[in-house]
mmCIF file of C-alpha atoms in Angstrom:
data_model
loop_
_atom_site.group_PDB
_atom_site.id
_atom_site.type_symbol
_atom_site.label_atom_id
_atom_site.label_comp_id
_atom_site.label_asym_id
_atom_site.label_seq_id
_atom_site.Cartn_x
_atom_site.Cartn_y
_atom_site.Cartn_z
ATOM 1 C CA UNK A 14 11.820 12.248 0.857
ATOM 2 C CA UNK A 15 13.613 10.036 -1.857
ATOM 3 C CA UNK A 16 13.837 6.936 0.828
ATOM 4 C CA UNK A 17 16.964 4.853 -0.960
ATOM 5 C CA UNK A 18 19.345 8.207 -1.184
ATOM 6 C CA UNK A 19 18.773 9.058 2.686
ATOM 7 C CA UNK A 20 19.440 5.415 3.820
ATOM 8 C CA UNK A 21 22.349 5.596 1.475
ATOM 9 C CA UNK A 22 23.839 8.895 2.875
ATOM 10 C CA UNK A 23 22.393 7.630 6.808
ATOM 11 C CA UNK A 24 23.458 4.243 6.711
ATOM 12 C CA UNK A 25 27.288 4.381 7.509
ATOM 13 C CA UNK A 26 26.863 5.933 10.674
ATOM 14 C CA UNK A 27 24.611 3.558 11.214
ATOM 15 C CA UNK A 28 27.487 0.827 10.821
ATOM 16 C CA UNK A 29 29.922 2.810 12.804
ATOM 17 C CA UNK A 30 27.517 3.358 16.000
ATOM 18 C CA UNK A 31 27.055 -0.927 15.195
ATOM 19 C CA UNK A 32 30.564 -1.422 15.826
ATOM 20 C CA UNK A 33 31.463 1.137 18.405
ATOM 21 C CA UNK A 34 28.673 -0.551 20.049
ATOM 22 C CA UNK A 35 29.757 -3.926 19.587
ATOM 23 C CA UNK A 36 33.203 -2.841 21.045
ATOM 24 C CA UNK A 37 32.061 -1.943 24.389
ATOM 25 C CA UNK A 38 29.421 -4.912 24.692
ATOM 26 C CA UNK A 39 32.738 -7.027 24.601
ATOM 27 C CA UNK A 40 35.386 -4.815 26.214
ATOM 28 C CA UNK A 41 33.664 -2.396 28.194
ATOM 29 C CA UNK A 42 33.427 1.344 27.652
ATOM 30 C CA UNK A 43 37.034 1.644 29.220
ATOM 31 C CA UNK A 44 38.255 0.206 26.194
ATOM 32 C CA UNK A 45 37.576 3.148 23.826
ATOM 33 C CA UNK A 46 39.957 6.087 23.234
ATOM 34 C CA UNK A 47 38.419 9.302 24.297
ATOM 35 C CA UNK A 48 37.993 10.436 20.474
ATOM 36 C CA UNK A 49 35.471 7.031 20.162
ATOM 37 C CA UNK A 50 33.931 7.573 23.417
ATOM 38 C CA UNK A 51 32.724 11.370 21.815
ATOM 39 C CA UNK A 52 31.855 9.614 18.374
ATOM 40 C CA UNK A 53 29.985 7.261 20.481
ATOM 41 C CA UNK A 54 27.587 10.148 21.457
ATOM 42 C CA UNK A 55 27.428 12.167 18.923
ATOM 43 C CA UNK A 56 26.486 9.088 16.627
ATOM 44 C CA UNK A 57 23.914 8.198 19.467
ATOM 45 C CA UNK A 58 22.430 11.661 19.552
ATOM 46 C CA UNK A 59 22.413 11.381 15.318
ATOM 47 C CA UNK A 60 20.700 7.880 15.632
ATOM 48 C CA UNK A 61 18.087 8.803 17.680
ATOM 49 C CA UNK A 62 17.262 11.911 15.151
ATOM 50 C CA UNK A 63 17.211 9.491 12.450
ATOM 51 C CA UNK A 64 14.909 6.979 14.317
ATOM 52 C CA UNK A 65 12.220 10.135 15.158
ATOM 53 C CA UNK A 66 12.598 11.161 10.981
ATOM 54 C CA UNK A 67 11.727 6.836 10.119
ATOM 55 C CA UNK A 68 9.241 6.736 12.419
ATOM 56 C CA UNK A 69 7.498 10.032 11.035
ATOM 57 C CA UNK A 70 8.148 8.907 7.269
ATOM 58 C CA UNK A 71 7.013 5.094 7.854
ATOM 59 C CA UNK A 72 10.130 4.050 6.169
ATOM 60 C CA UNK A 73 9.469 0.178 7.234
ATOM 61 C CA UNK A 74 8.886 -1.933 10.083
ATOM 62 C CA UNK A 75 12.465 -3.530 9.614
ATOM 63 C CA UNK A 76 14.461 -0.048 9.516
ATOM 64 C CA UNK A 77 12.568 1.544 12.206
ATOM 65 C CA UNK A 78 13.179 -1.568 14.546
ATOM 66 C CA UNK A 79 16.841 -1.887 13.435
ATOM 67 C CA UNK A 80 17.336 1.511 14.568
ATOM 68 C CA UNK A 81 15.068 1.332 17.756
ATOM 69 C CA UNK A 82 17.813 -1.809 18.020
ATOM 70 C CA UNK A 83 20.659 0.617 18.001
ATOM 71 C CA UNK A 84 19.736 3.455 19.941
ATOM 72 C CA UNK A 85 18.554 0.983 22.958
ATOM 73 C CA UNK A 86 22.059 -0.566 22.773
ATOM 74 C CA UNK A 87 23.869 2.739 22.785
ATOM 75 C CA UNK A 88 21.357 4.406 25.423
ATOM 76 C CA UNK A 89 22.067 1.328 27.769
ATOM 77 C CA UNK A 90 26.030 1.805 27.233
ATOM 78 C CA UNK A 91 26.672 5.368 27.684
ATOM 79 C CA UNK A 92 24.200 6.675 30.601
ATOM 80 C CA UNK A 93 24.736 2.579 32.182
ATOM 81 C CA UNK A 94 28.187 2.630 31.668
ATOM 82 C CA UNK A 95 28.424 6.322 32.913
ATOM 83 C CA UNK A 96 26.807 5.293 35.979
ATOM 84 C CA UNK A 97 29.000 2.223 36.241
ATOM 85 C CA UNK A 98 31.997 4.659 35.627
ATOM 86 C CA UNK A 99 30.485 6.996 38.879
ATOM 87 C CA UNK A 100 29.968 3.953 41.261
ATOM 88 C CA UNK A 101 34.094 2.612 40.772
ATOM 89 C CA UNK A 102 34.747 6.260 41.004
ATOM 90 C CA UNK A 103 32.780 6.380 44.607
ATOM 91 C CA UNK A 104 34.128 3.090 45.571
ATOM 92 C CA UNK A 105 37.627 4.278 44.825
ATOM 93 C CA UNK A 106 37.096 7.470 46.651
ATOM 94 C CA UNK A 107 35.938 6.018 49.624
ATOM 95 C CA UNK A 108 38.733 3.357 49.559
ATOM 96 C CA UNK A 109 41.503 5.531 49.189
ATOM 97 C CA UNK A 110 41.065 9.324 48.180
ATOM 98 C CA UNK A 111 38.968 10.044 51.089
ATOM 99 C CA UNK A 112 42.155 8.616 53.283
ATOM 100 C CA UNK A 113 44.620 10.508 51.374
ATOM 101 C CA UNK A 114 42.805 13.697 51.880
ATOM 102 C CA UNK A 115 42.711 13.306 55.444
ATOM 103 C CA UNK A 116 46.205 12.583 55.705
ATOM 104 C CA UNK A 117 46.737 15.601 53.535
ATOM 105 C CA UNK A 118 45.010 17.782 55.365
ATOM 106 C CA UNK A 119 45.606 16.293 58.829
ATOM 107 C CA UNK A 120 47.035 20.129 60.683
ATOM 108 C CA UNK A 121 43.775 21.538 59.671
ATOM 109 C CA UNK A 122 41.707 18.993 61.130
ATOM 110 C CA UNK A 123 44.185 18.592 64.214
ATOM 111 C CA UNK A 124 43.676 22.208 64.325
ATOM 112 C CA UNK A 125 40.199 22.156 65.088
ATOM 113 C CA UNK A 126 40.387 18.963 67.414
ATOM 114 C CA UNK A 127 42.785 21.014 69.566
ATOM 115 C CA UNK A 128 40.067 24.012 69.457
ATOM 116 C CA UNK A 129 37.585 21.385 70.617
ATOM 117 C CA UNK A 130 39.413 19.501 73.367
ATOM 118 C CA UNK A 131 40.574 23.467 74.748
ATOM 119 C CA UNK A 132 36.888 24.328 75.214
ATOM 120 C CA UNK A 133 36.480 20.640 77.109
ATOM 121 C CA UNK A 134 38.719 21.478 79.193
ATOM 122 C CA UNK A 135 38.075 25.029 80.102
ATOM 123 C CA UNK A 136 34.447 24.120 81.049
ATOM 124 C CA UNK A 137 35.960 21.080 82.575
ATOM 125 C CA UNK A 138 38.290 23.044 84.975
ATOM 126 C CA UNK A 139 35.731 25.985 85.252
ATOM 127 C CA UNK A 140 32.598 23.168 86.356
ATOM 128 C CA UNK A 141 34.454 21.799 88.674
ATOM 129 C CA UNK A 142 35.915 25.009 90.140
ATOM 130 C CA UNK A 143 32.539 27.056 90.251
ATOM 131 C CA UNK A 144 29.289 25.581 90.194
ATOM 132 C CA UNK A 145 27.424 28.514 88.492
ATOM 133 C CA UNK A 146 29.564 28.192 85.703
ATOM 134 C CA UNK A 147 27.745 25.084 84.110
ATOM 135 C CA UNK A 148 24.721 26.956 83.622
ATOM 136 C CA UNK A 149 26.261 29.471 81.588
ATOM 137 C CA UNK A 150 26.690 26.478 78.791
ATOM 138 C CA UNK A 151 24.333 23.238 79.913
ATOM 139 C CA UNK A 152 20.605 23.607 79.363
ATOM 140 C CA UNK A 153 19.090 24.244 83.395
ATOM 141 C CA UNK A 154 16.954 21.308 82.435
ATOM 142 C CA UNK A 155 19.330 18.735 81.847
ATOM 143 C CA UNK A 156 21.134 20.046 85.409
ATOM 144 C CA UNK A 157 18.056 19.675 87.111
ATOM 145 C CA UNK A 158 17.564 16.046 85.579
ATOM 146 C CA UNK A 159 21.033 15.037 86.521
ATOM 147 C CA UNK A 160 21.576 16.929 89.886
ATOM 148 C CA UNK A 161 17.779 16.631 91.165
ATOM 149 C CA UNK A 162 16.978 12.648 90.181
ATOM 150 C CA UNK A 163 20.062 11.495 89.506
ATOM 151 C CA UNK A 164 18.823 10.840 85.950
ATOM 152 C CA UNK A 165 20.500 11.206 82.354
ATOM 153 C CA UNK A 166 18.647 12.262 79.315
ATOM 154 C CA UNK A 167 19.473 9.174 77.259
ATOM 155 C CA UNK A 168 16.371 6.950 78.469
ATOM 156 C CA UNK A 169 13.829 9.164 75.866
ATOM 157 C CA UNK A 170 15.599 8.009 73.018
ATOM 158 C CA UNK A 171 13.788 4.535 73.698
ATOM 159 C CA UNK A 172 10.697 3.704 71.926
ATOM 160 C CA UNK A 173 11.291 6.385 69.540
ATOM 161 C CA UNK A 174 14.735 5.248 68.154
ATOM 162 C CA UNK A 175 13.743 6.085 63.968
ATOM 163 C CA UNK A 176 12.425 9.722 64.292
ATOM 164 C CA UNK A 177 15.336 9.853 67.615
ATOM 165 C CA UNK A 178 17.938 8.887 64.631
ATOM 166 C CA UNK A 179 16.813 11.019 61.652
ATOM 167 C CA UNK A 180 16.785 13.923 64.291
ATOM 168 C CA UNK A 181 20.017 13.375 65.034
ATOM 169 C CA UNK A 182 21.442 12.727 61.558
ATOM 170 C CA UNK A 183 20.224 15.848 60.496
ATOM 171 C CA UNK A 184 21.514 17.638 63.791
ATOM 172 C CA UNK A 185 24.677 16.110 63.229
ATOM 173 C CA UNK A 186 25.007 16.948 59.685
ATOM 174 C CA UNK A 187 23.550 20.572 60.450
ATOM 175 C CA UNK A 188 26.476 21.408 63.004
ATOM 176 C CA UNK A 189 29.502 20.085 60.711
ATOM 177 C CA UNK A 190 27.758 21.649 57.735
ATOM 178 C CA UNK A 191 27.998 24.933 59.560
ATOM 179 C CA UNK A 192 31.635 23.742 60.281
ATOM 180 C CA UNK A 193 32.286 24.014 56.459
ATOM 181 C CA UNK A 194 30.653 26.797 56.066
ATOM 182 C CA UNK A 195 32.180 29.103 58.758
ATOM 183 C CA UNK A 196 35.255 28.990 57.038
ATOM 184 C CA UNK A 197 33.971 31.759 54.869
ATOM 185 C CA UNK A 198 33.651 33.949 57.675
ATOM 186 C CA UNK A 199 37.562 33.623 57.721
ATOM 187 C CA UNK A 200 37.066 30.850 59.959
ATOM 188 C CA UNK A 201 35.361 32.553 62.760
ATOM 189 C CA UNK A 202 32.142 30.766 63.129
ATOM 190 C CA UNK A 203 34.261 27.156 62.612
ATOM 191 C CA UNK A 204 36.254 28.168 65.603
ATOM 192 C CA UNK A 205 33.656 29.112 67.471
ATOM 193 C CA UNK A 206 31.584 25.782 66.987
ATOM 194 C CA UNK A 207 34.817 24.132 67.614
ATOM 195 C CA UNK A 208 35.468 25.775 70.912
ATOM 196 C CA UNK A 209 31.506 25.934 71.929
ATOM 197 C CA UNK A 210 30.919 22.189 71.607
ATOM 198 C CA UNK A 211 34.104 21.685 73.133
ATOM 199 C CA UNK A 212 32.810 24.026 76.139
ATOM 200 C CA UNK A 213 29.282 22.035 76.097
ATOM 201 C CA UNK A 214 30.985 18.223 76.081
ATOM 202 C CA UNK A 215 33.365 19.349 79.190
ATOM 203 C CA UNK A 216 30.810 20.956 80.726
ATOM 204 C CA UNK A 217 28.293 18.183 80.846
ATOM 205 C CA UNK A 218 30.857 15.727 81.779
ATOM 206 C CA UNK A 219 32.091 17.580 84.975
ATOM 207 C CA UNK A 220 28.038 17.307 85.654
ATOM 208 C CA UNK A 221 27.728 13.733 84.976
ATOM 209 C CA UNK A 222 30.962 13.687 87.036
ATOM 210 C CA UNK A 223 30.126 15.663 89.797
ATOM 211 C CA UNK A 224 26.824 13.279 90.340
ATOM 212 C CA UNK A 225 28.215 9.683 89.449
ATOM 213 C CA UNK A 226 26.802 9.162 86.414
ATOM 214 C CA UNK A 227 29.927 9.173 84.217
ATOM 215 C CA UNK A 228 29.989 5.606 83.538
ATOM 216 C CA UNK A 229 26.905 5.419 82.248
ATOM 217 C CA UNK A 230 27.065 8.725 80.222
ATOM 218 C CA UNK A 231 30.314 7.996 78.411
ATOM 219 C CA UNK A 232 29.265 4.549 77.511
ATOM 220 C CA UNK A 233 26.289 5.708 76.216
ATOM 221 C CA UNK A 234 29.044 8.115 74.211
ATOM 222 C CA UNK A 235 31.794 6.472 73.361
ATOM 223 C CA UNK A 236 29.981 4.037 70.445
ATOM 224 C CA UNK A 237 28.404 6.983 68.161
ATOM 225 C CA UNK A 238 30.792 9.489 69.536
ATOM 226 C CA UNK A 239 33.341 7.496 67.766
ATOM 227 C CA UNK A 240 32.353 8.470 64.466
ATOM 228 C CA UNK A 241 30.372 11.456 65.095
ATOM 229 C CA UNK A 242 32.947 13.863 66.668
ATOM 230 C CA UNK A 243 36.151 12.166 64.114
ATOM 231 C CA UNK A 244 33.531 13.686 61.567
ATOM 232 C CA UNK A 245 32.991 17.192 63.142
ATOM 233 C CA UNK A 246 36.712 17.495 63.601
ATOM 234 C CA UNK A 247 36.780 16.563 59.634
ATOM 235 C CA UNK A 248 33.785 19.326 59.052
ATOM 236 C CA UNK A 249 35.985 21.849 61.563
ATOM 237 C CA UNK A 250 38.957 20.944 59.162
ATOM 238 C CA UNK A 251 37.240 21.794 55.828
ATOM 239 C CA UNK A 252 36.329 25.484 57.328
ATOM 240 C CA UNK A 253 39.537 26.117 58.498
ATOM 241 C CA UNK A 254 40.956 24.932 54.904
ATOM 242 C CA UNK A 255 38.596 27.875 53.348
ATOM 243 C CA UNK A 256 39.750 29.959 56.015
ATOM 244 C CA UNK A 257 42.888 29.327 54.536
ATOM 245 C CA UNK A 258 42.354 30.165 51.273
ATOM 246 C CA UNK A 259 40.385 33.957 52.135
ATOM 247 C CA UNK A 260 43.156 34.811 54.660
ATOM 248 C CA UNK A 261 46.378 33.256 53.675
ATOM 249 C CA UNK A 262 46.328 32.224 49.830
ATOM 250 C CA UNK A 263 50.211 32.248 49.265
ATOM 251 C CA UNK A 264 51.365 31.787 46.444
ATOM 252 C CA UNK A 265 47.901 31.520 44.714
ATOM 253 C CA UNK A 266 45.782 33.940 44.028
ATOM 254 C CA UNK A 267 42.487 34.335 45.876
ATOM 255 C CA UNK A 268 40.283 32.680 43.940
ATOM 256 C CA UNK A 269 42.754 30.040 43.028
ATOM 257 C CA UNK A 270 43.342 29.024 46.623
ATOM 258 C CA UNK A 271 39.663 29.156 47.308
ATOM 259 C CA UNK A 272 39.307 26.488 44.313
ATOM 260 C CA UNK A 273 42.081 24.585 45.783
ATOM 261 C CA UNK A 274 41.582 24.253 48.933
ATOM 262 C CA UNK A 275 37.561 24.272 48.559
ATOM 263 C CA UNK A 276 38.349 20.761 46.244
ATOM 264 C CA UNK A 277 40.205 19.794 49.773
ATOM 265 C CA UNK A 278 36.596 20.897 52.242
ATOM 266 C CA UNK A 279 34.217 19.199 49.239
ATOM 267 C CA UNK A 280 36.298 15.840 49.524
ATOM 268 C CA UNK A 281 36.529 15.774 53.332
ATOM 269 C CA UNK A 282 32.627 16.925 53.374
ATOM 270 C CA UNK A 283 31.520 13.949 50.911
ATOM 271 C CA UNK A 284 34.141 11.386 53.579
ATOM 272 C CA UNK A 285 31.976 12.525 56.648
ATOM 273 C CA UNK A 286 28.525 12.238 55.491
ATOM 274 C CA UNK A 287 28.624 8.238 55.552
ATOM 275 C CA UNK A 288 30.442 8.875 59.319
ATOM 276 C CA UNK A 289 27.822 11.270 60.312
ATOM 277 C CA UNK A 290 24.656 8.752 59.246
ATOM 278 C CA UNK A 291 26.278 5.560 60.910
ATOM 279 C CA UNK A 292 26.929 7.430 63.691
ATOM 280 C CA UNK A 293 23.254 8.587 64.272
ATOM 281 C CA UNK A 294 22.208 5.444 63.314
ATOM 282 C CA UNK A 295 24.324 3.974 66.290
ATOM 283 C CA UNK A 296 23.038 6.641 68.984
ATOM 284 C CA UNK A 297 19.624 6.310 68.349
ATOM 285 C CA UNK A 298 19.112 2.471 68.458
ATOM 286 C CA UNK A 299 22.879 0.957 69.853
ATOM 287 C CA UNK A 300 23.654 3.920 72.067
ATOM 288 C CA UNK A 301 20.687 4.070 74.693
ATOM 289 C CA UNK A 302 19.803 0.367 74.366
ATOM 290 C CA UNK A 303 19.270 -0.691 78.223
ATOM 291 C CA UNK A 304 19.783 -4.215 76.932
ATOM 292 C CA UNK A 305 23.229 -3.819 75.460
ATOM 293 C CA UNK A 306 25.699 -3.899 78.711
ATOM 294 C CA UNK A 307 28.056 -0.949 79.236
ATOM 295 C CA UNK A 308 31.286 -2.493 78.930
ATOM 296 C CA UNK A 309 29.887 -3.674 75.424
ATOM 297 C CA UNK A 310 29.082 -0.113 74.601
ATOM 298 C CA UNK A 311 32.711 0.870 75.493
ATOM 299 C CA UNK A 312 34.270 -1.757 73.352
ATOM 300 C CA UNK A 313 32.467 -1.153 70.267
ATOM 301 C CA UNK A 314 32.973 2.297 70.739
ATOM 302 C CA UNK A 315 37.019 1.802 71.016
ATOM 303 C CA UNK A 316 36.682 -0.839 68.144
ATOM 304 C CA UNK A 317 35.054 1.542 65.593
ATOM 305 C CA UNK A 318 37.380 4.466 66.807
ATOM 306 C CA UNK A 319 40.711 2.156 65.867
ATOM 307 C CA UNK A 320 38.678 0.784 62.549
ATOM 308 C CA UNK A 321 38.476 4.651 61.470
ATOM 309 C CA UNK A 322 42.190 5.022 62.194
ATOM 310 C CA UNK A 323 43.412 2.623 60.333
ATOM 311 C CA UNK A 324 41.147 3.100 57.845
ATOM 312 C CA UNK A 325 42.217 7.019 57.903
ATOM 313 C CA UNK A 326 45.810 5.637 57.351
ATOM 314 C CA UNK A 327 45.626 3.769 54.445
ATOM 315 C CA UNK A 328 47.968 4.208 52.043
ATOM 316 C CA UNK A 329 47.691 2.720 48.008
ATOM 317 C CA UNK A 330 50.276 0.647 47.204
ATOM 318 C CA UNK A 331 51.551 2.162 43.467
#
């Protein structure tokens, strides 16, 4: 290889990569056109090629470190700067799209609320009205701890509050996960989650009712619970959005809606996950905590509720 002619023929991209390079270093990769930001990689990926072909030639110590020089500089700008570029887009998700989409898709996720707080209070009503009925949806072992010693579950939680929390994380996220998903089944299985834990929640809170324990059940509730079931309501909403889609596309075609309105589940999906891990964070160590006085478990749970409304709310100023 005639060394002189291919540095000759190399060497201008070699300039151009220099000063794309030195662009960004002082403006940031925001400040090149789209056009650069392609020339950018492509002279990167070109670079590289011609750093592998100096170093197999022995071309020089100087070239081969001048171009080890450039490709480290345009390595550390595109996949840094692309990961830079990912983070603001999170952070402005999370600030505001997540919001938006909520609003946006607030009948949906109303929707399954009301589906939920039906089934409460059927099993509510029913609970109360005939006692046989709570076995037909509470676990006879939890009735037997409540009703027999006057007892609720919460109290095993303590002592094992990180293997409590990553059980119920993964619960959590299993249940509105299936939420999502059941909208495939035309929405069938999301309704029926909907309307089952809505039938479970009434239930056991005629039975914590029925045997004074409700203060002590619902403030072990209310500080998790106001995350968790916001973010099952959210999961409910996605399936019923694909439900959507399969069984009433409108003017779109099938597939279109389903791309549509599956953009609309994946957003609200990615919003609950954060929900869903604070929340099991907060049941297994905040929740059961004998230390932490009721009342105090009422009022953070009321806080965090009205934090996620507003937060749910927010609007970007244009």
């Amino acid at each position: 290889m005639n060394i002189q002619r291919w540095i000759g023929r190399r060497e201008a991209n070699w300039q151009r990569l220099d000063a794309l390079l030195k662009k960004v270093e002082q403006k940031r990769l925001k400040s090149l056109r789209s056009g650069e930001i392609r020339e950018l990689a492509s002279l990167y990926r070109s670079v590289a090629a011609d750093l592998a072909r100096a170093r197999t030639q022995q071309v020089g110590k100087t070239l081969i470190q001048s171009l080890q020089s450039l490709t480290t500089r345009a390595y550390t700008q595109i996949y840094q700067g692309s990961r830079r570029q990912e983070w603001l887009a999170a952070k402005e998700f999370y600030l505001w799209g997540f919001p938006q989409v909520v609003q946006q898709t607030f009948l949906y996720i109303a929707t399954a609320t009301a589906m939920f707080i039906l089934g409460g209070l059927i099993a509510w009503w029913y609970a109360w009205q005939d006692p046989s009925f709570m076995s037909l949806v509470v676990p006879e072992r939890l009735i037997s701890l409540v009703r027999d010693k006057g007892e609720l579950w919460m109290g095993s939680i303590v002592g094992i509050e990180p293997l409590a929390s990553s059980n119920i994380m993964m619960n959590n996220i299993s249940v509105s996960f299936g939420a999502v998903a059941g909208g495939i089944t035309a929405g069938l299985y999301t309704s029926y989650l909907m309307i089952f834990n809505g039938l479970l929640i009434g239930a056991v809170g005629a039975l914590v009712g029925q045997n004074n324990l409700a203060y002590p059940f619902w403030a072990f509730v209310f500080p998790h619970g106001a995350l968790e079931l916001p973010a099952i309501f959210f999961a409910g909403g996605s399936g019923l959005l694909l439900a959507k889609a399969i069984l009433f596309p409108g003017k779109y075609r099938r597939r279109d809606a389903l791309k549509f309105y599956g953009s609309l589940a994946v957003q609200l999906v990615f919003g609950i996950v954060p929900m869903l891990i604070v929340a099991g964070l907060i049941e297994g160590f905040f929740s059961p905590n004998p230390m932490i006085p009721e009342p105090i478990k009422y009022l953070v749970g009321m806080g965090l509720f009205v934090v996620l409304v507003r937060y749910c709310s927010r609007k970007k100023k244009i």
